[in-house]
XYZ file of C-alpha atoms in Angstrom:
616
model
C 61.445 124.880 250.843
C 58.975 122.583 249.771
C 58.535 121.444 253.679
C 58.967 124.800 255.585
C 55.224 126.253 252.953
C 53.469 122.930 253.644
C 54.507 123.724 257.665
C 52.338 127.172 257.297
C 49.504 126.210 255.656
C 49.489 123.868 258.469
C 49.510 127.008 261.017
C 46.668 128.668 258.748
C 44.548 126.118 258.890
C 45.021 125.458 262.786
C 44.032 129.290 263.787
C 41.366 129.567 261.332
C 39.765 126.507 262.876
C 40.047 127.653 266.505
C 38.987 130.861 265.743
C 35.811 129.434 264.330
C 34.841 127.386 267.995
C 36.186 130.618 269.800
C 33.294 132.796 268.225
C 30.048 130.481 270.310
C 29.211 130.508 273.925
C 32.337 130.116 276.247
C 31.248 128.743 279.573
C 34.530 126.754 280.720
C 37.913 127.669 281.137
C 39.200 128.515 277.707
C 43.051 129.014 278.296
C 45.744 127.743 280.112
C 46.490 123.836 280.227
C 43.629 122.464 282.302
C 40.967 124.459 279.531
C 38.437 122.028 277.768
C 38.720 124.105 274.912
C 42.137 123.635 274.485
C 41.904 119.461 275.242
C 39.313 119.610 273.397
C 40.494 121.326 270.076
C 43.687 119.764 270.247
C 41.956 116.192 270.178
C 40.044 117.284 266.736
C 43.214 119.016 265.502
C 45.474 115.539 266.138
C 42.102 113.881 264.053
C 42.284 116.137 261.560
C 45.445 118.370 260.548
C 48.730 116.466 261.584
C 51.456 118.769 262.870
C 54.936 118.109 260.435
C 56.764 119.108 263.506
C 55.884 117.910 267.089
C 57.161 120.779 268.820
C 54.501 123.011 270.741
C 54.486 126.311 270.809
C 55.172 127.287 274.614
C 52.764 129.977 275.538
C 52.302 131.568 278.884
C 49.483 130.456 280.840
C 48.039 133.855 282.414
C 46.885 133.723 286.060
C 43.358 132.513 286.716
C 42.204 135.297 288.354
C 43.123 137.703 285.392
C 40.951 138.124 283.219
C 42.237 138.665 279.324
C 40.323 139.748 276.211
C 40.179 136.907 273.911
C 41.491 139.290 270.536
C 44.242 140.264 272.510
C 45.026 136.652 273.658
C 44.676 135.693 270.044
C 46.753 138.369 268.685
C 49.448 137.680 271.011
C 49.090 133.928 269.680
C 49.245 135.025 265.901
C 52.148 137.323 266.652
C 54.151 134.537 268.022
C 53.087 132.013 265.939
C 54.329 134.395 263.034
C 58.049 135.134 264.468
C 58.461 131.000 265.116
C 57.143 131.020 261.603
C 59.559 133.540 260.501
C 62.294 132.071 262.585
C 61.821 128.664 260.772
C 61.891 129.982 257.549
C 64.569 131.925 258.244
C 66.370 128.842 259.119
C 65.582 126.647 255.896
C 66.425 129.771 253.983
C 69.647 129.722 255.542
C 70.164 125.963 255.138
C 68.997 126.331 251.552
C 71.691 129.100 251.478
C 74.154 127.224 252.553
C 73.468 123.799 250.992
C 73.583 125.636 247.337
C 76.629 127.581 248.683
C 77.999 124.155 249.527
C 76.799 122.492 246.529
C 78.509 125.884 244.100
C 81.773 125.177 246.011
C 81.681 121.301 245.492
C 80.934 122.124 241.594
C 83.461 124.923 241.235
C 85.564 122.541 243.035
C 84.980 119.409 240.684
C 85.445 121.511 237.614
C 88.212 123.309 238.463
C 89.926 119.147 239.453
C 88.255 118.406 235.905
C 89.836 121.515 234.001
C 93.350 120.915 235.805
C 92.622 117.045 234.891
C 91.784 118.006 231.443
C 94.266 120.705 230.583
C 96.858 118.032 232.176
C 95.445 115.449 229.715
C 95.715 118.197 226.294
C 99.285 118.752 227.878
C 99.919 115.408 228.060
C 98.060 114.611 224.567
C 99.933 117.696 222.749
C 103.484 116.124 223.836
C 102.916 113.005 222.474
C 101.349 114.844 219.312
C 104.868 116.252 219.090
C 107.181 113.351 219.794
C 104.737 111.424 217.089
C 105.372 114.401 214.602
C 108.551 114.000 215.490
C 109.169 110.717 214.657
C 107.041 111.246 211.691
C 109.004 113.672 210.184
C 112.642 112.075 211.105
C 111.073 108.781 209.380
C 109.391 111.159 206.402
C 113.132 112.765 206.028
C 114.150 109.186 206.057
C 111.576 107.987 203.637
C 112.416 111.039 201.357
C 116.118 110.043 201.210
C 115.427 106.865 200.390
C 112.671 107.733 197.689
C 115.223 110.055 196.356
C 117.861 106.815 196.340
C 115.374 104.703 194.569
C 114.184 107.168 192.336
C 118.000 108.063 191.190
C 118.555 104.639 191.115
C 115.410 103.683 188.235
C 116.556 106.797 186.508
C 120.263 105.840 186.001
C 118.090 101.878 186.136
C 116.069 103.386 182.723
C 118.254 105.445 181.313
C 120.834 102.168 181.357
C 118.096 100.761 179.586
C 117.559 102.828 177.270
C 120.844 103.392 176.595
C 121.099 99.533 175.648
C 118.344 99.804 173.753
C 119.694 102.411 171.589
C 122.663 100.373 171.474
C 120.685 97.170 170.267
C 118.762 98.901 167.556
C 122.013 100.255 166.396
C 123.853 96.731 166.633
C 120.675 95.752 164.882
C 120.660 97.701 162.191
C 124.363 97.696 161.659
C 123.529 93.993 161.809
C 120.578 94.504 158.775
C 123.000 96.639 156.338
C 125.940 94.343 156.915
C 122.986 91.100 156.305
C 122.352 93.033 153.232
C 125.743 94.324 151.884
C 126.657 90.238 152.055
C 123.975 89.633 149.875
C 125.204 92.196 147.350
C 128.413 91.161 147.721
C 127.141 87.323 147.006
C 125.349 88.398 144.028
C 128.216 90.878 143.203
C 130.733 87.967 142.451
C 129.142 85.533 139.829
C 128.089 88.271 138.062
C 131.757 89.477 137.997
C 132.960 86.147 137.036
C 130.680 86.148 134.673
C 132.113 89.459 132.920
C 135.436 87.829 132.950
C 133.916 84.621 131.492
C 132.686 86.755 128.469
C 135.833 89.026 128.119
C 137.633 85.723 127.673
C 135.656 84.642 124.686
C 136.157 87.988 123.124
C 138.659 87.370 119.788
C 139.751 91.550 120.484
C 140.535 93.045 123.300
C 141.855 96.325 122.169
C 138.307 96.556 120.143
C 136.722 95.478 123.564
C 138.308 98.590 125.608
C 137.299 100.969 122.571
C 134.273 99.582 122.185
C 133.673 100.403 126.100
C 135.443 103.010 127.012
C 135.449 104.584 130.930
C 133.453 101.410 131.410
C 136.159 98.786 130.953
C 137.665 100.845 134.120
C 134.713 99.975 136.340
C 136.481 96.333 136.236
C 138.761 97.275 137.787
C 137.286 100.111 140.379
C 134.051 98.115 141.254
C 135.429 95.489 142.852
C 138.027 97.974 144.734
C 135.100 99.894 145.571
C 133.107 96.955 147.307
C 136.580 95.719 149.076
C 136.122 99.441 150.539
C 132.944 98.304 151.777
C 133.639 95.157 153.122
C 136.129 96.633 155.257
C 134.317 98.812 156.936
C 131.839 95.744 157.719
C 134.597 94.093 159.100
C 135.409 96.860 161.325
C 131.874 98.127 162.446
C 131.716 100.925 160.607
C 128.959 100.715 157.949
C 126.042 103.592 157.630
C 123.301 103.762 155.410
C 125.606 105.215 152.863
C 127.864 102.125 152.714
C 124.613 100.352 152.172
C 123.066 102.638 149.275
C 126.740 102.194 148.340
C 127.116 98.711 148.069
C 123.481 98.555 146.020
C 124.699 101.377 143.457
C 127.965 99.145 142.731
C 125.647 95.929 142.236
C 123.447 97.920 139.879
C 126.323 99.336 138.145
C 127.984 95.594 137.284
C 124.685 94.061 136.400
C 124.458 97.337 133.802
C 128.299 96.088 133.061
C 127.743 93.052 132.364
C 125.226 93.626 129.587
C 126.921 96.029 127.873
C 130.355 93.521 128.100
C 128.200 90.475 126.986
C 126.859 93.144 124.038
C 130.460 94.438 122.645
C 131.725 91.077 122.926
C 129.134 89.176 120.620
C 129.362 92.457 118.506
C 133.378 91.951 118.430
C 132.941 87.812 117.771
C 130.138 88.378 114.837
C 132.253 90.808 112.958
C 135.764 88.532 113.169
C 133.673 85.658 112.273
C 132.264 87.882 109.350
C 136.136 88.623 108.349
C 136.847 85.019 108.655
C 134.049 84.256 106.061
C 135.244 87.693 104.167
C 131.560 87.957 102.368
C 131.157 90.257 99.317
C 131.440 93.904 100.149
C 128.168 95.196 100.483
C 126.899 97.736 98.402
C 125.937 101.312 99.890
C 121.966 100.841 100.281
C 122.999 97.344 102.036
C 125.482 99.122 104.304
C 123.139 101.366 105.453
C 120.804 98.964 106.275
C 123.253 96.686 108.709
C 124.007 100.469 110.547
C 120.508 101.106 110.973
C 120.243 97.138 112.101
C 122.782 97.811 114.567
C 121.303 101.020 115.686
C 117.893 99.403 116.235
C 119.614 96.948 118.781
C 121.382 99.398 120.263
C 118.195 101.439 120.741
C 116.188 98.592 121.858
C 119.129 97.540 124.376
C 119.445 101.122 126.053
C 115.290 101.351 125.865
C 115.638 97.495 127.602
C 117.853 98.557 130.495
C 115.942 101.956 131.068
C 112.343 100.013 130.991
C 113.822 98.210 134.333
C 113.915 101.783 136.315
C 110.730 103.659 134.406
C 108.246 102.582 132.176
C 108.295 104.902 128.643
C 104.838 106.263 129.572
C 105.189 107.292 132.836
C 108.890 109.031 131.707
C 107.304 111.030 129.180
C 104.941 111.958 131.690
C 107.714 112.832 134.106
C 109.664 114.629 131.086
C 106.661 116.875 130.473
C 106.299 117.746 133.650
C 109.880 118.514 134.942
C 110.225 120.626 131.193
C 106.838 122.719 131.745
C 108.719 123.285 136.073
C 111.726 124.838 134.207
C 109.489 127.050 131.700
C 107.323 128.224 134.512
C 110.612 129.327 136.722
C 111.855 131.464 133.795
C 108.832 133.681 133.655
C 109.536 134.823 137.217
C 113.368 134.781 136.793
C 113.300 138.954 136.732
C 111.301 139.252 140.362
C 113.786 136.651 141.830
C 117.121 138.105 141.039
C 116.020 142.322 141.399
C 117.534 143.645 144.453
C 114.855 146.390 144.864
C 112.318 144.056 144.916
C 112.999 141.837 148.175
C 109.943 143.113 150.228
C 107.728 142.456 147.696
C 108.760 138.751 147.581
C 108.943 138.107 151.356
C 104.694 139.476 151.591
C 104.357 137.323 148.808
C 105.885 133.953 151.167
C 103.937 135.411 154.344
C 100.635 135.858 151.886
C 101.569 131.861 150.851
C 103.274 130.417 154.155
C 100.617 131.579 156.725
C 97.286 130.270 155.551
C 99.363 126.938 154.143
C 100.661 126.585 157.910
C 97.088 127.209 159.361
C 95.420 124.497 157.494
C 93.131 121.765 159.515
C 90.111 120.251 159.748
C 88.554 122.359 162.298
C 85.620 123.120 160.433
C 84.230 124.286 157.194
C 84.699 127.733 157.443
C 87.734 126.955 158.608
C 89.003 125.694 155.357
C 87.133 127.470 152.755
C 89.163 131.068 154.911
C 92.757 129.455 153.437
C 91.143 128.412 150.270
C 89.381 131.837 149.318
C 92.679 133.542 150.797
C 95.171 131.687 148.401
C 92.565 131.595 145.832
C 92.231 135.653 145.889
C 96.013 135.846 145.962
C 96.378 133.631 142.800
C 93.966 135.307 141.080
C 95.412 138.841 142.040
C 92.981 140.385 144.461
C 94.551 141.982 147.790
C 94.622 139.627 150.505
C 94.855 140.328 154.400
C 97.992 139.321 155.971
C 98.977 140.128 159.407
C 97.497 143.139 158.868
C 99.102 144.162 155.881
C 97.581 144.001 152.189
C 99.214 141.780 149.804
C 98.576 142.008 145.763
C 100.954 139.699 144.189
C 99.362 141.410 140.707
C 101.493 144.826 141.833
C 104.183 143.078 139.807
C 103.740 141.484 136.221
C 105.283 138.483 137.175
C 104.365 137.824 141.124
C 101.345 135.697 140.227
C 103.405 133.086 138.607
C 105.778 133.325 141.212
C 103.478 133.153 144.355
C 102.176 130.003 142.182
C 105.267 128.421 142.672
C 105.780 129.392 145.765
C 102.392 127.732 146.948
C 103.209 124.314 144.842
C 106.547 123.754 146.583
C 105.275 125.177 150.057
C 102.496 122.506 149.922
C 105.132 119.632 148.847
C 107.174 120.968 151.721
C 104.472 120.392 154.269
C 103.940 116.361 152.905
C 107.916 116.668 154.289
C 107.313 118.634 157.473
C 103.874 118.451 158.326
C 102.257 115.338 157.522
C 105.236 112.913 158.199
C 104.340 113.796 161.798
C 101.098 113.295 161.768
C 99.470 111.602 158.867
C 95.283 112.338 159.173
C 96.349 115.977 158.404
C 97.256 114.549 154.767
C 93.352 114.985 153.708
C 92.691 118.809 154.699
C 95.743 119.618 152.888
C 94.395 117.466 149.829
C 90.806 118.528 149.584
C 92.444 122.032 149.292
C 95.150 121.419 146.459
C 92.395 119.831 144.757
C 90.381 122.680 144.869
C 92.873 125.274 143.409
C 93.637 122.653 140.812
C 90.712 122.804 139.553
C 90.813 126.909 139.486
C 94.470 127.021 138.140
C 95.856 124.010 136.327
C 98.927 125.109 135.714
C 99.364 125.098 139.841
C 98.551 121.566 139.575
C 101.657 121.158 137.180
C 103.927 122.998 139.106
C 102.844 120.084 141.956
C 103.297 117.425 140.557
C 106.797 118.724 139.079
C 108.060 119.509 142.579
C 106.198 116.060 144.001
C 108.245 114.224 141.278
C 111.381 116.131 142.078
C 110.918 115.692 146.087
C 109.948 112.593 145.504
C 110.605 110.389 142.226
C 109.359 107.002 143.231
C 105.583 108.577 142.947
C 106.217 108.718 139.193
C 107.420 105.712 139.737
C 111.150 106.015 138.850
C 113.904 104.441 140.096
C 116.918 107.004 138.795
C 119.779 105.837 137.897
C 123.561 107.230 138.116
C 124.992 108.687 135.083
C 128.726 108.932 134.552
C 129.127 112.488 134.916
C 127.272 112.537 138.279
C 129.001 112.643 141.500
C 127.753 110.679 144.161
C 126.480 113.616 146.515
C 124.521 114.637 142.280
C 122.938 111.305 142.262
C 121.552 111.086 146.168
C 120.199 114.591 145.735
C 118.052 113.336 142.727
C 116.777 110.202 144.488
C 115.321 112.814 147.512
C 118.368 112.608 149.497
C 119.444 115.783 151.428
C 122.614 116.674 152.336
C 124.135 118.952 155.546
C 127.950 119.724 155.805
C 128.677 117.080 152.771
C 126.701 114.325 155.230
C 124.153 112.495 153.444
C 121.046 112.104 155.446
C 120.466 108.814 157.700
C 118.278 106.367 156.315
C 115.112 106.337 158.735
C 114.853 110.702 158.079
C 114.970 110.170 154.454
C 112.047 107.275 154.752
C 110.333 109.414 157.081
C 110.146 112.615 154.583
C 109.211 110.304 151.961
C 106.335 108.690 153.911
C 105.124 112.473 154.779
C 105.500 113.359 150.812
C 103.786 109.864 149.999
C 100.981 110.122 151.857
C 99.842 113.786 150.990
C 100.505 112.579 147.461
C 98.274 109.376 147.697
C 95.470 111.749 149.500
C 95.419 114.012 146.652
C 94.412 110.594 144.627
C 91.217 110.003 146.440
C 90.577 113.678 147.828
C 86.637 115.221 147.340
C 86.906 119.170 146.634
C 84.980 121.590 147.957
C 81.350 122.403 147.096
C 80.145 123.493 143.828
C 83.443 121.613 142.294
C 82.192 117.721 140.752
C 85.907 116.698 139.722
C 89.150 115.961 140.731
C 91.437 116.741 138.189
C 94.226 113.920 139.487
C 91.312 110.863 140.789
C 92.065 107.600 141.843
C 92.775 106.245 138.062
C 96.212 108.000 138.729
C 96.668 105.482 141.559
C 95.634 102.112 139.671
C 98.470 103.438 137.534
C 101.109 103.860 140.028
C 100.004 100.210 141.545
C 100.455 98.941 138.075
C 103.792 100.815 137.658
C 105.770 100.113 140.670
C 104.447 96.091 140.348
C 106.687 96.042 136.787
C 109.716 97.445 138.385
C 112.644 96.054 139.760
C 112.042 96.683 143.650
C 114.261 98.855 145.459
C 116.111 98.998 148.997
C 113.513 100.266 151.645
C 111.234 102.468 149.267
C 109.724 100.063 147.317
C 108.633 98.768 150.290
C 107.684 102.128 151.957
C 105.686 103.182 149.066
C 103.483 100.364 148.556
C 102.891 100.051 152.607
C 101.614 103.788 152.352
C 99.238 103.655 148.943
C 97.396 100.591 150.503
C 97.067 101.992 153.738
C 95.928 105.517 152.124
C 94.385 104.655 148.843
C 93.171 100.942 149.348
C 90.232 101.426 151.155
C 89.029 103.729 148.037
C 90.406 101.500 145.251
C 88.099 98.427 146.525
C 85.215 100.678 146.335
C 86.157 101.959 142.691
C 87.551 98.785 140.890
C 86.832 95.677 143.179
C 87.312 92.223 142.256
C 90.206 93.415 139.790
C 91.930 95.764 143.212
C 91.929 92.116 145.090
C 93.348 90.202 141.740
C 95.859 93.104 141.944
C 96.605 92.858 146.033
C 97.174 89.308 145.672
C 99.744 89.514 142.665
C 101.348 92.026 145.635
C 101.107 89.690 148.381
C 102.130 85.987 146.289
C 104.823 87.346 143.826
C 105.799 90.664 144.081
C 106.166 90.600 147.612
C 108.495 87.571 147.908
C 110.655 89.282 145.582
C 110.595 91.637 147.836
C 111.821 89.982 150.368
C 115.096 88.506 148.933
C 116.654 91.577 148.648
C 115.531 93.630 151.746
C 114.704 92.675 155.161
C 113.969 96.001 157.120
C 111.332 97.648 158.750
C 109.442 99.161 155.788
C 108.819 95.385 154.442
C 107.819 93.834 157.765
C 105.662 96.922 158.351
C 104.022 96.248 154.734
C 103.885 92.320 155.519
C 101.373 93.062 158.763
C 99.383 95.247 156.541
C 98.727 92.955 153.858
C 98.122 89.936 156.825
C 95.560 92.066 158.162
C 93.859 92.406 155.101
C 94.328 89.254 154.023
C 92.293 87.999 158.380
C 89.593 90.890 157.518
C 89.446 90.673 153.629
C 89.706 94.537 153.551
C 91.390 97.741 153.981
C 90.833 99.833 156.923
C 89.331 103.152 156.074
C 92.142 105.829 156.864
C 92.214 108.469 159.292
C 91.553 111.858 159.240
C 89.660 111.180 155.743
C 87.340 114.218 155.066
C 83.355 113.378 154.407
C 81.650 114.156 151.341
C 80.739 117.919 151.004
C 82.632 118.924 153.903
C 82.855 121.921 153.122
């Protein structure tokens, strides 16, 4: 295009220029070849303007003897020079045409090969997708299957372990109570020689089995008894009642043997009085050797029961158990009427709901339950699941949704807080709080704490003659289902739940506007003192002491000090080495690492869950 415009600005120029030399005097021959015009121009023209094209236009020389205008000459020339024009424009146009014709065709030709190619390729590409994904998902099915085989295989692989596991803590403890039923049974034997060794020296036996009684038949029974026991060691087949067992029967001939050793130097000393045959006494000096021999007979039975309670602490226990029974009698009416059965279950939902919804949320939180079971105690209508409650709608449902709320909150040392142990301290700072609104509800706690519970006194009861076994176990905190006693670790974990709850109360803070707590922390120097004078016991002994230091000791270092650490170490130099010779179980290794941590860090940790001062 670019060629064919430059081509007529070319012509322009060329007939504008002749034009201009045709308008002067014309005196030679102006057309045709042999004009000097037309040499002439087309000498300055070849100077000037170079043609693009060397083609001439061929124009018709008119006769020389014609004479032609020169505008028609010159229009003739224009109108020819303007169809060539034409003509070659025409003809680039049409080469332009068909050059972008031919160049759309080559394109739409390319692409079309480069779709085809392209479409072949996503084809080609999408198959092998397919036969990957394939593949992929016969080797995922594969991997799945054998996933699935390795995965069965660690589950039967763990539960295998487990199993054996559960077998070796079994074999282990089976191992433990027959370890400590051998000890019993070693200490069992010199003692009964021993019995034997004094019934021998004894100048009366008839007086002997008088003087004794059903006792002189435990000679015979104990050991029978123990044989029992040993047997079943033999065979496998011991539980933690062979082992409670086995302790009850050593108990029972060490109390044996003192009363054999007693009736036997009482049965000597009166032959050998007969043998002298003194003057008969009169009646004042008769009196006096009864009274003599009632003293030692007092001061033997007070001997024997000083090894299991100290007198203070049993009076205290006496007074408390004796004030439970009084208190039960003045609701006896509302328990045993018939009519009145709806009245007492809103009195356990007015008691049992806020008790259960106890935590340490918050403030408010707490002081809700408290005002609730405050209100209810002092017999203002509470909200409860949308019912009103007024235990005072009956003469004697305060005292008995009082000891309903005592024994619920014991209950939840046993179900709650052996589960989870920081929850001890929001349960605390609210007994603590009512006790110091009602004191007789803090009687009624502590008489079903020391009934739950009697090693917090501390006492270590022991079996009376008229008890039955299932009697005696019950007493101790034992429960029994279907005539089964209990297992060993569920009794040891209710008591660590009951424990700890009690041990809060100890060191608990009340709530605001209350200075005191009406059972403090001298309660717990007391119990230390207590259970350090006793003989220790299987397992609870151990138990107790590992949960007072780990719940009261931080507080009692604060309090007392350098006379707490005199105290700890009389624990960890004497009493626990006693310890150790008669039990071997968790609860003593478990208070061993305590007192070996505080022995490396020369403290108690603080414990958890403990509430801060004015909480709430």
């Amino acid at each position: 295009m670019d060629e064919i415009l430059l081509g007529f600005e070319n012509l322009k120029i060329s007939a504008f220029s002749k034009y201009c030399q045709l308008t002067g005097d014309i005196n030679n021959v102006t057309i045709g070849p042999n004009s000097s015009f037309m040499q002439k121009n087309d000498v300055e023209e070849d100077k000037t303007l170079p043609e693009p094209k060397k083609e001439k236009p061929t124009v018709e020389t008119p006769p020389k003897h014609d004479s032609v205008p020169f505008n028609q000459v010159l229009k003739e020339f224009e109108t020819q020079r303007r169809e060539k024009l034409q003509e070659a424009i025409d003809d680039r146009y049409n080469r332009f045409e068909n050059f972008a014709k031919t160049q759309k065709e080559q394109k739409q030709d390319q692409w079309l090969h480069k779709q085809q190619a392209f479409i072949q390729s996503m084809h080609e590409n999408e198959q092998t997708i397919l036969q990957t994904v394939d593949q992929t998902v016969n080797t995922s099915n594969q991997n799945e299957k054998l996933i699935k085989h390795y995965q069965d295989m660690m589950q039967r692989k763990m539960q295998y372990e487990q199993q054996l596991e559960k077998n070796k803590e079994k074999q282990r403890i089976l191992n433990e109570n027959i370890e400590k039923i051998k000890k019993c049974q070693i200490e069992f034997r010199p003692i009964y020689q021993e019995i034997f060794a004094a019934i021998k020296t004894c100048t009366s036996g008839e007086e002997l089995r008088k003087l004794l009684g059903d006792n002189f038949k435990l000679l015979k029974t104990l050991p029978e008894s123990f044989e029992e026991i040993v047997a079943k060691c033999k065979a496998y087949k011991i539980d933690d009642e062979q082992l409670l067992k086995a302790a009850n029967i050593l108990n029972q001939v060490k109390s044996l043997k003192i009363q054999v050793e007693e009736a036997v130097s009482k049965i000597n000393s009166k032959k050998k009085e007969e043998q002298i045959k003194p003057p008969t006494p009169s009646v004042k000096e008769n009196t006096v050797l009864v009274d003599s021999n009632q003293n030692q007979n007092n001061k033997s039975t007070i001997s024997s029961l000083e090894q299991c309670v100290s007198l203070s602490n049993l009076k205290k226990y006496s007074e408390v158990k004796q004030f439970l029974a009084q208190h039960s009698e003045l609701f006896k009416e509302l328990v045993t009427d018939d009519r009145l059965k709806q009245f007492r279950f809103d009195c356990k939902k007015a008691v049992n709901i806020p008790v259960n919804a106890i935590s340490a949320v918050n403030a408010e939180h707490l002081k809700e339950k408290y005002v609730k079971l405050s209100n209810l105690l002092t017999g203002k209508t509470v909200a409860v699941a949308d019912k009103q409650i007024n235990a005072a709608r009956h003469p004697q449902g305060i005292f008995f949704c009082m000891d309903l709320l005592a024994k619920k909150f014991v209950l939840q040392g046993d179900l709650m807080i052996s589960s989870n142990p920081e929850a001890a301290f929001c349960y605390a700072t609210i007994i603590i709080s009512l006790w110091n609104d009602f004191a007789d509800f803090g009687k009624l706690l502590l008489g079903y704490f020391y009934t739950q519970c009697p090693y917090l006194v501390p006492f270590h009861i022991p079996k009376t003659e008229e008890q039955t076994n299932e009697d005696y176990y019950v007493s101790l905190g034992y429960h029994y289902v279907d005539g089964q006693i209990e297992k060993q670790d569920k009794f040891l974990k209710r008591m660590t739940g009951i424990l700890r709850l009690y041990f809060a109360i100890l060191i608990a803070k009340p709530r605001k506007g209350q200075t005191n707590n009406p059972h403090n922390i001298k309660n717990a120097w007391n119990f230390l003192a207590s259970i350090l004078k006793l003989d220790p016991q299987l397992d609870i002994t151990a138990t107790s002491l590992h949960i007072f230091l780990e719940t009261v000791g931080y507080e009692m270092e604060a309090v007392y000090g350098i006379a707490f650490k005199k105290l700890v170490r009389i624990v960890m130099d004497k009493f626990l080495p006693a310890l150790k010779k008669i039990d071997s179980g968790g609860p003593v290794t478990r208070l061993e690492v305590l007192l070996q941590n505080y022995k490396t860090k020369g403290h108690f940790d603080k414990p958890n869950g403990i509430l801060p001062n004015n909480f709430w």
